[in-house]
Amino acid sequence: MQASRDPQTSDGIHSLHHQPMHQIEPCHFTSFHVLNSNSTGNRSQGTEVSFQTHAEQFFTLESTPATDCVIYNSPSAVSVSSNRSPFSPQCSQSHVSDLHRSSDNIYGSPLSGFSGVDGEDKLMQALMVLRYELLGPESDIDDSCSFNGVVSQPSSLTRYDKILETAHNMDLQQLLISCAKAVSEDDMLTADVLMNILEKRVSVSGEPLQRLSAYMLEGLRARLLASGSIIYRKLKCNEPTSSELMSYMHVLYQICPYYKFAYTSANVVIGEAMKNEKRIHIIDFQIAQGSQWVSLIQALACRPGGPPYTRVTGVDDSQSAYARGGGLQLVGQRLAKVAEACGVPFEFNGAGMSGCEVQLENLQVQHGEALAVNFPYMLHHMPDESVSTANHRDRLLRLVKSLSPKVVTLVEQESNTNTAPFFPRFCETLDYYTAMFESIDAARPRDDRQRISAEEHCVARDIVNIIACEGTERVERHELFGKWRLRLTMAGFSPVPLNSSVGNAIQDMLNDYSSNYCLREENGALYLRWKNRALVTSSAWR
């Protein structure tokens, strides 16, 4: 199942590629010259062909009709067609596919200024060279043509035809990998041909790989158009309402154990670390709705000798505020009511900001309290040294260590997408999310609208970001546990051995889910797996 270990599937396609294609930059006019065969000296004569892009478009996960982008240059204009994916703009000038001639396009252009027999010969020569430029040296004209009385013989298969022929025998995974390889090598013809084939095989209501492929295809489209960050941002223009988004998140919470794994493991570890403390302070760096702490407050209320004085500091950004339908005061009010009902003395401090902005004074740590810090699926969003010299990922760890916490809990996805180059990152994403989509598939019917919406609004955004974006725009930067262990050790932390009660609590929780989930303890961490693929790790530090 490890897609990253099967790069040879794309060899058949890429053995056809020898010359780079012209890549059109978005959002402006771009031109290139077609070199005529009769050019002399150091100056090449040519025909300039201009490509016009459209104004900035809005991108959503909703379907958009396929649109042809036609370059009107002459009576024998070249038409560039593309089956559009939901993210694609109305005119995808970066794609070169299905090249053909049309006698209907009669608009003027630099290519249409010929007249008479000599003009027709020059026009045909220019078009042949244009096709050569677009399709490469193996792309001779299919039909017999006459230039100055010399008849050329029909050629062998064009490179376009060879790509189609090779792709015909590929399965969906092989197509995706080959397409990503073409994108990574700027082979625009191969990429577009494979994308058009993929378009017909993916489905958001199909099998797990078909559903995942639909979103990975959008990421490839976005990257090809050099508009990944635009698409990632503009998904917000079609976001569901806060209540709808909350319902989608709740669907994932119910049908998959990933959130419950994080909450349960951290709560058991923190509860054990704080069992003899009279004043405790929990800093949650991604508090969301605050649901995780309801069960802990209830457990503290039952503690022999009475509950401790409990403070919770919640850190969260604007995205979670949107899902909540309000600021962190809503979380504080909810937890305060729970604590009051349970007889637990309680105080809440909200820090509505990104982890990159957190400073010591925002955490309001007080003398004499036992401190616990929780990092649930959060640190991978922090840019590290490969993105910024500020290196907020390690800065935040050093800041927390300076507070001398009694325990720190870390839960992260077990995937390697942080510093990996595009193609291996694509393969890793394909492997990881294949397992995740299979696990989701086990819980809901494939045509279930709630599941489709949950995947679309809660999972697809991450996939597109990993594939299409780079630099500071790429915020989904996962690392394997071994890397996290190195970072924590360098920050001065030591691992905390996990008590058997942690594994027992998680195993009890997993009894409500598919038997394909399994729990393993390795290297001082708990690994939640789907079949043979580790998806999430939980560990404790001090």
PDB file of C-alpha atoms in Angstrom, residues 216-321:
ATOM      1  CA  MET A 216      -5.629  15.082  -4.842  1.00  0.00           C
ATOM      2  CA  LEU A 217      -6.494  15.908  -8.448  1.00  0.00           C
ATOM      3  CA  GLU A 218      -7.680  19.329  -7.296  1.00  0.00           C
ATOM      4  CA  GLY A 219      -4.355  19.822  -5.554  1.00  0.00           C
ATOM      5  CA  LEU A 220      -2.487  18.938  -8.754  1.00  0.00           C
ATOM      6  CA  ARG A 221      -4.637  21.298 -10.813  1.00  0.00           C
ATOM      7  CA  ALA A 222      -3.961  24.073  -8.324  1.00  0.00           C
ATOM      8  CA  ARG A 223      -0.233  23.457  -8.311  1.00  0.00           C
ATOM      9  CA  LEU A 224      -0.092  23.297 -12.110  1.00  0.00           C
ATOM     10  CA  LEU A 225      -1.798  26.679 -12.319  1.00  0.00           C
ATOM     11  CA  ALA A 226       0.586  28.148  -9.736  1.00  0.00           C
ATOM     12  CA  SER A 227      -2.530  29.120  -7.806  1.00  0.00           C
ATOM     13  CA  GLY A 228      -2.501  26.709  -4.887  1.00  0.00           C
ATOM     14  CA  SER A 229      -2.452  29.437  -2.264  1.00  0.00           C
ATOM     15  CA  ILE A 230      -5.243  31.318  -4.053  1.00  0.00           C
ATOM     16  CA  ILE A 231      -7.419  28.224  -4.188  1.00  0.00           C
ATOM     17  CA  TYR A 232      -6.661  27.377  -0.573  1.00  0.00           C
ATOM     18  CA  ARG A 233      -7.708  30.852   0.546  1.00  0.00           C
ATOM     19  CA  LYS A 234     -10.696  31.148  -1.737  1.00  0.00           C
ATOM     20  CA  LEU A 235     -12.249  27.942  -0.492  1.00  0.00           C
ATOM     21  CA  LYS A 236     -13.374  30.220   2.333  1.00  0.00           C
ATOM     22  CA  CYS A 237     -15.715  32.021  -0.041  1.00  0.00           C
ATOM     23  CA  ASN A 238     -17.871  28.911  -0.150  1.00  0.00           C
ATOM     24  CA  GLU A 239     -17.425  27.761   3.437  1.00  0.00           C
ATOM     25  CA  PRO A 240     -20.436  26.354   5.227  1.00  0.00           C
ATOM     26  CA  THR A 241     -22.005  28.308   8.030  1.00  0.00           C
ATOM     27  CA  SER A 242     -20.465  27.867  11.458  1.00  0.00           C
ATOM     28  CA  SER A 243     -23.247  25.519  12.535  1.00  0.00           C
ATOM     29  CA  GLU A 244     -22.828  23.432   9.369  1.00  0.00           C
ATOM     30  CA  LEU A 245     -19.068  23.226   9.852  1.00  0.00           C
ATOM     31  CA  MET A 246     -19.595  22.207  13.452  1.00  0.00           C
ATOM     32  CA  SER A 247     -21.916  19.419  12.342  1.00  0.00           C
ATOM     33  CA  TYR A 248     -19.358  18.155   9.808  1.00  0.00           C
ATOM     34  CA  MET A 249     -16.646  18.124  12.462  1.00  0.00           C
ATOM     35  CA  HIS A 250     -18.984  16.240  14.765  1.00  0.00           C
ATOM     36  CA  VAL A 251     -19.564  13.634  12.029  1.00  0.00           C
ATOM     37  CA  LEU A 252     -15.820  12.964  11.855  1.00  0.00           C
ATOM     38  CA  TYR A 253     -15.617  12.916  15.648  1.00  0.00           C
ATOM     39  CA  GLN A 254     -18.290  10.206  15.776  1.00  0.00           C
ATOM     40  CA  ILE A 255     -17.243   7.963  12.879  1.00  0.00           C
ATOM     41  CA  CYS A 256     -13.442   8.074  13.425  1.00  0.00           C
ATOM     42  CA  PRO A 257     -11.487   7.603  16.656  1.00  0.00           C
ATOM     43  CA  TYR A 258      -8.744  10.129  15.870  1.00  0.00           C
ATOM     44  CA  TYR A 259     -10.050  12.974  18.051  1.00  0.00           C
ATOM     45  CA  LYS A 260     -11.107  10.647  20.847  1.00  0.00           C
ATOM     46  CA  PHE A 261      -7.672   9.028  20.735  1.00  0.00           C
ATOM     47  CA  ALA A 262      -6.091  12.446  21.344  1.00  0.00           C
ATOM     48  CA  TYR A 263      -8.526  13.441  24.095  1.00  0.00           C
ATOM     49  CA  THR A 264      -8.505  10.127  25.933  1.00  0.00           C
ATOM     50  CA  SER A 265      -4.744   9.601  25.937  1.00  0.00           C
ATOM     51  CA  ALA A 266      -3.993  13.169  27.066  1.00  0.00           C
ATOM     52  CA  ASN A 267      -6.658  13.178  29.782  1.00  0.00           C
ATOM     53  CA  VAL A 268      -5.445   9.936  31.342  1.00  0.00           C
ATOM     54  CA  VAL A 269      -1.817  11.127  31.316  1.00  0.00           C
ATOM     55  CA  ILE A 270      -2.711  14.537  32.791  1.00  0.00           C
ATOM     56  CA  GLY A 271      -5.047  13.025  35.376  1.00  0.00           C
ATOM     57  CA  GLU A 272      -2.321  10.712  36.636  1.00  0.00           C
ATOM     58  CA  ALA A 273       0.300  13.491  36.721  1.00  0.00           C
ATOM     59  CA  MET A 274      -2.007  15.755  38.740  1.00  0.00           C
ATOM     60  CA  LYS A 275      -3.507  13.239  41.158  1.00  0.00           C
ATOM     61  CA  ASN A 276      -1.894  14.755  44.282  1.00  0.00           C
ATOM     62  CA  GLU A 277      -1.962  18.431  43.262  1.00  0.00           C
ATOM     63  CA  LYS A 278      -4.177  21.058  44.934  1.00  0.00           C
ATOM     64  CA  ARG A 279      -3.846  23.695  42.214  1.00  0.00           C
ATOM     65  CA  ILE A 280      -3.550  22.712  38.574  1.00  0.00           C
ATOM     66  CA  HIS A 281      -3.234  24.742  35.381  1.00  0.00           C
ATOM     67  CA  ILE A 282      -3.850  23.204  31.948  1.00  0.00           C
ATOM     68  CA  ILE A 283      -2.662  25.062  28.843  1.00  0.00           C
ATOM     69  CA  ASP A 284      -4.379  23.753  25.723  1.00  0.00           C
ATOM     70  CA  PHE A 285      -2.781  25.038  22.529  1.00  0.00           C
ATOM     71  CA  GLN A 286      -5.788  24.085  20.394  1.00  0.00           C
ATOM     72  CA  ILE A 287      -8.796  24.106  22.647  1.00  0.00           C
ATOM     73  CA  ALA A 288     -11.468  24.210  19.896  1.00  0.00           C
ATOM     74  CA  GLN A 289     -14.816  23.645  21.675  1.00  0.00           C
ATOM     75  CA  GLY A 290     -13.217  22.701  24.986  1.00  0.00           C
ATOM     76  CA  SER A 291     -14.979  19.327  24.890  1.00  0.00           C
ATOM     77  CA  GLN A 292     -11.857  17.455  25.937  1.00  0.00           C
ATOM     78  CA  TRP A 293     -11.879  18.994  29.402  1.00  0.00           C
ATOM     79  CA  VAL A 294     -15.502  18.216  30.295  1.00  0.00           C
ATOM     80  CA  SER A 295     -14.671  14.603  31.153  1.00  0.00           C
ATOM     81  CA  LEU A 296     -11.498  15.619  33.024  1.00  0.00           C
ATOM     82  CA  ILE A 297     -13.402  18.131  35.169  1.00  0.00           C
ATOM     83  CA  GLN A 298     -15.948  15.433  35.959  1.00  0.00           C
ATOM     84  CA  ALA A 299     -13.133  13.045  36.934  1.00  0.00           C
ATOM     85  CA  LEU A 300     -11.477  15.691  39.140  1.00  0.00           C
ATOM     86  CA  ALA A 301     -14.754  16.191  40.974  1.00  0.00           C
ATOM     87  CA  CYS A 302     -14.652  12.567  42.122  1.00  0.00           C
ATOM     88  CA  ARG A 303     -11.098  12.686  43.414  1.00  0.00           C
ATOM     89  CA  PRO A 304     -10.607  11.560  47.039  1.00  0.00           C
ATOM     90  CA  GLY A 305     -10.031  14.561  49.300  1.00  0.00           C
ATOM     91  CA  GLY A 306     -11.920  16.896  46.993  1.00  0.00           C
ATOM     92  CA  PRO A 307     -11.244  18.475  43.612  1.00  0.00           C
ATOM     93  CA  PRO A 308      -8.252  20.754  43.004  1.00  0.00           C
ATOM     94  CA  TYR A 309      -8.501  24.409  42.056  1.00  0.00           C
ATOM     95  CA  THR A 310      -8.444  24.158  38.260  1.00  0.00           C
ATOM     96  CA  ARG A 311      -7.363  26.751  35.718  1.00  0.00           C
ATOM     97  CA  VAL A 312      -7.569  26.259  31.955  1.00  0.00           C
ATOM     98  CA  THR A 313      -5.858  28.498  29.401  1.00  0.00           C
ATOM     99  CA  GLY A 314      -7.183  27.986  25.900  1.00  0.00           C
ATOM    100  CA  VAL A 315      -5.187  29.035  22.836  1.00  0.00           C
ATOM    101  CA  ASP A 316      -6.972  29.078  19.502  1.00  0.00           C
ATOM    102  CA  ASP A 317      -7.105  30.975  16.219  1.00  0.00           C
ATOM    103  CA  SER A 318      -9.851  32.562  14.148  1.00  0.00           C
ATOM    104  CA  GLN A 319     -10.675  29.376  12.215  1.00  0.00           C
ATOM    105  CA  SER A 320     -11.858  27.613  15.357  1.00  0.00           C
ATOM    106  CA  ALA A 321     -13.692  30.776  16.411  1.00  0.00           C
TER     107      ALA A 321
END
